[in-house]
């Protein structure tokens, strides 16, 4: 019922030619992946290139890595949800830990961004997750629950219109992934919090992904868990071969 997802977060990587090469390689290898939805989130500057090269989102859906909460106006340097929709985006990553920790994004801003994305008819991929210190202090569950409560406050969301990614900060780009048991435990807690904040229907329909050093060799173990509905992939999504192989594992998981 929840179609699994393989989401590539390219972060601040790739130029136009590298993107075209990736898409050629991807399209040559990806036929037959029907059991998972593949999504690519390139930098803003490459969204038009992806749209030109791959017309149909059915072949490879697109997402952005961030957006602002207003639709238009005097907000120098910002990009709005309607602008992303025009470029063929279906998804927008919101609240990635790199934005929270490096750019200082706070929970209230994330809440406003989520509302803007939903208002525009796009699907947000809300990222939550604890730092290493918070995990060592046994505060991981409380931290993530707090993020959910503040970020999702006052949201009007229909089943299927929200995706959540659990990304423990200590697992991002480190090569050290959360164990599948720890990821399952947290993701089950996220689902049960969604049930409390919204309702059973929304909690059961929401796809919850794991992110943080996902690779070919750990994807199957993670995907075997009942609440893990896919992966948000950073480093291993930059090469088409490895992204396709992980997407295949997710499709068959
Ligand atoms: P890595 O897969 O490189 O650890 O990055 C994870 C991530 O931050 C995806 O959003």
Tab-separated table of C-alpha atoms and ligand atoms in Angstrom, residues 9 11 93 96 98 127 167 171-174 211-214 232-236, ligand 1:
chain	number	residue	atom	x	y	z
A	9	UNK	CA	19.712	13.926	-2.514
A	11	UNK	CA	23.182	18.196	-2.109
A	93	UNK	CA	13.020	18.159	1.017
A	96	UNK	CA	17.441	18.561	6.262
A	98	UNK	CA	22.497	20.345	7.044
A	127	UNK	CA	13.809	15.299	7.624
A	167	UNK	CA	18.207	10.811	9.222
A	171	UNK	CA	25.068	8.674	10.162
A	172	UNK	CA	25.112	11.290	7.388
A	173	UNK	CA	28.185	11.098	5.189
A	174	UNK	CA	30.116	9.152	7.827
A	211	UNK	CA	18.732	8.207	5.457
A	212	UNK	CA	22.369	8.160	6.536
A	213	UNK	CA	25.129	6.207	4.764
A	214	UNK	CA	22.714	4.023	2.789
A	232	UNK	CA	17.072	9.107	1.252
A	233	UNK	CA	20.478	8.635	-0.285
A	234	UNK	CA	23.307	11.156	-0.406
A	235	UNK	CA	26.781	10.046	-1.495
A	236	UNK	CA	25.684	6.740	-3.053
B	1	LIG	P1	24.734	10.090	2.878
B	1	LIG	O1	23.952	9.018	2.176
B	1	LIG	O2	25.866	10.637	2.056
B	1	LIG	O3	25.136	9.670	4.252
B	1	LIG	O4	23.739	11.343	3.064
B	1	LIG	C1	22.506	11.130	3.634
B	1	LIG	C2	21.686	12.341	3.483
B	1	LIG	O5	21.930	13.360	4.118
B	1	LIG	C3	20.590	12.305	2.513
B	1	LIG	O6	19.744	13.404	2.669
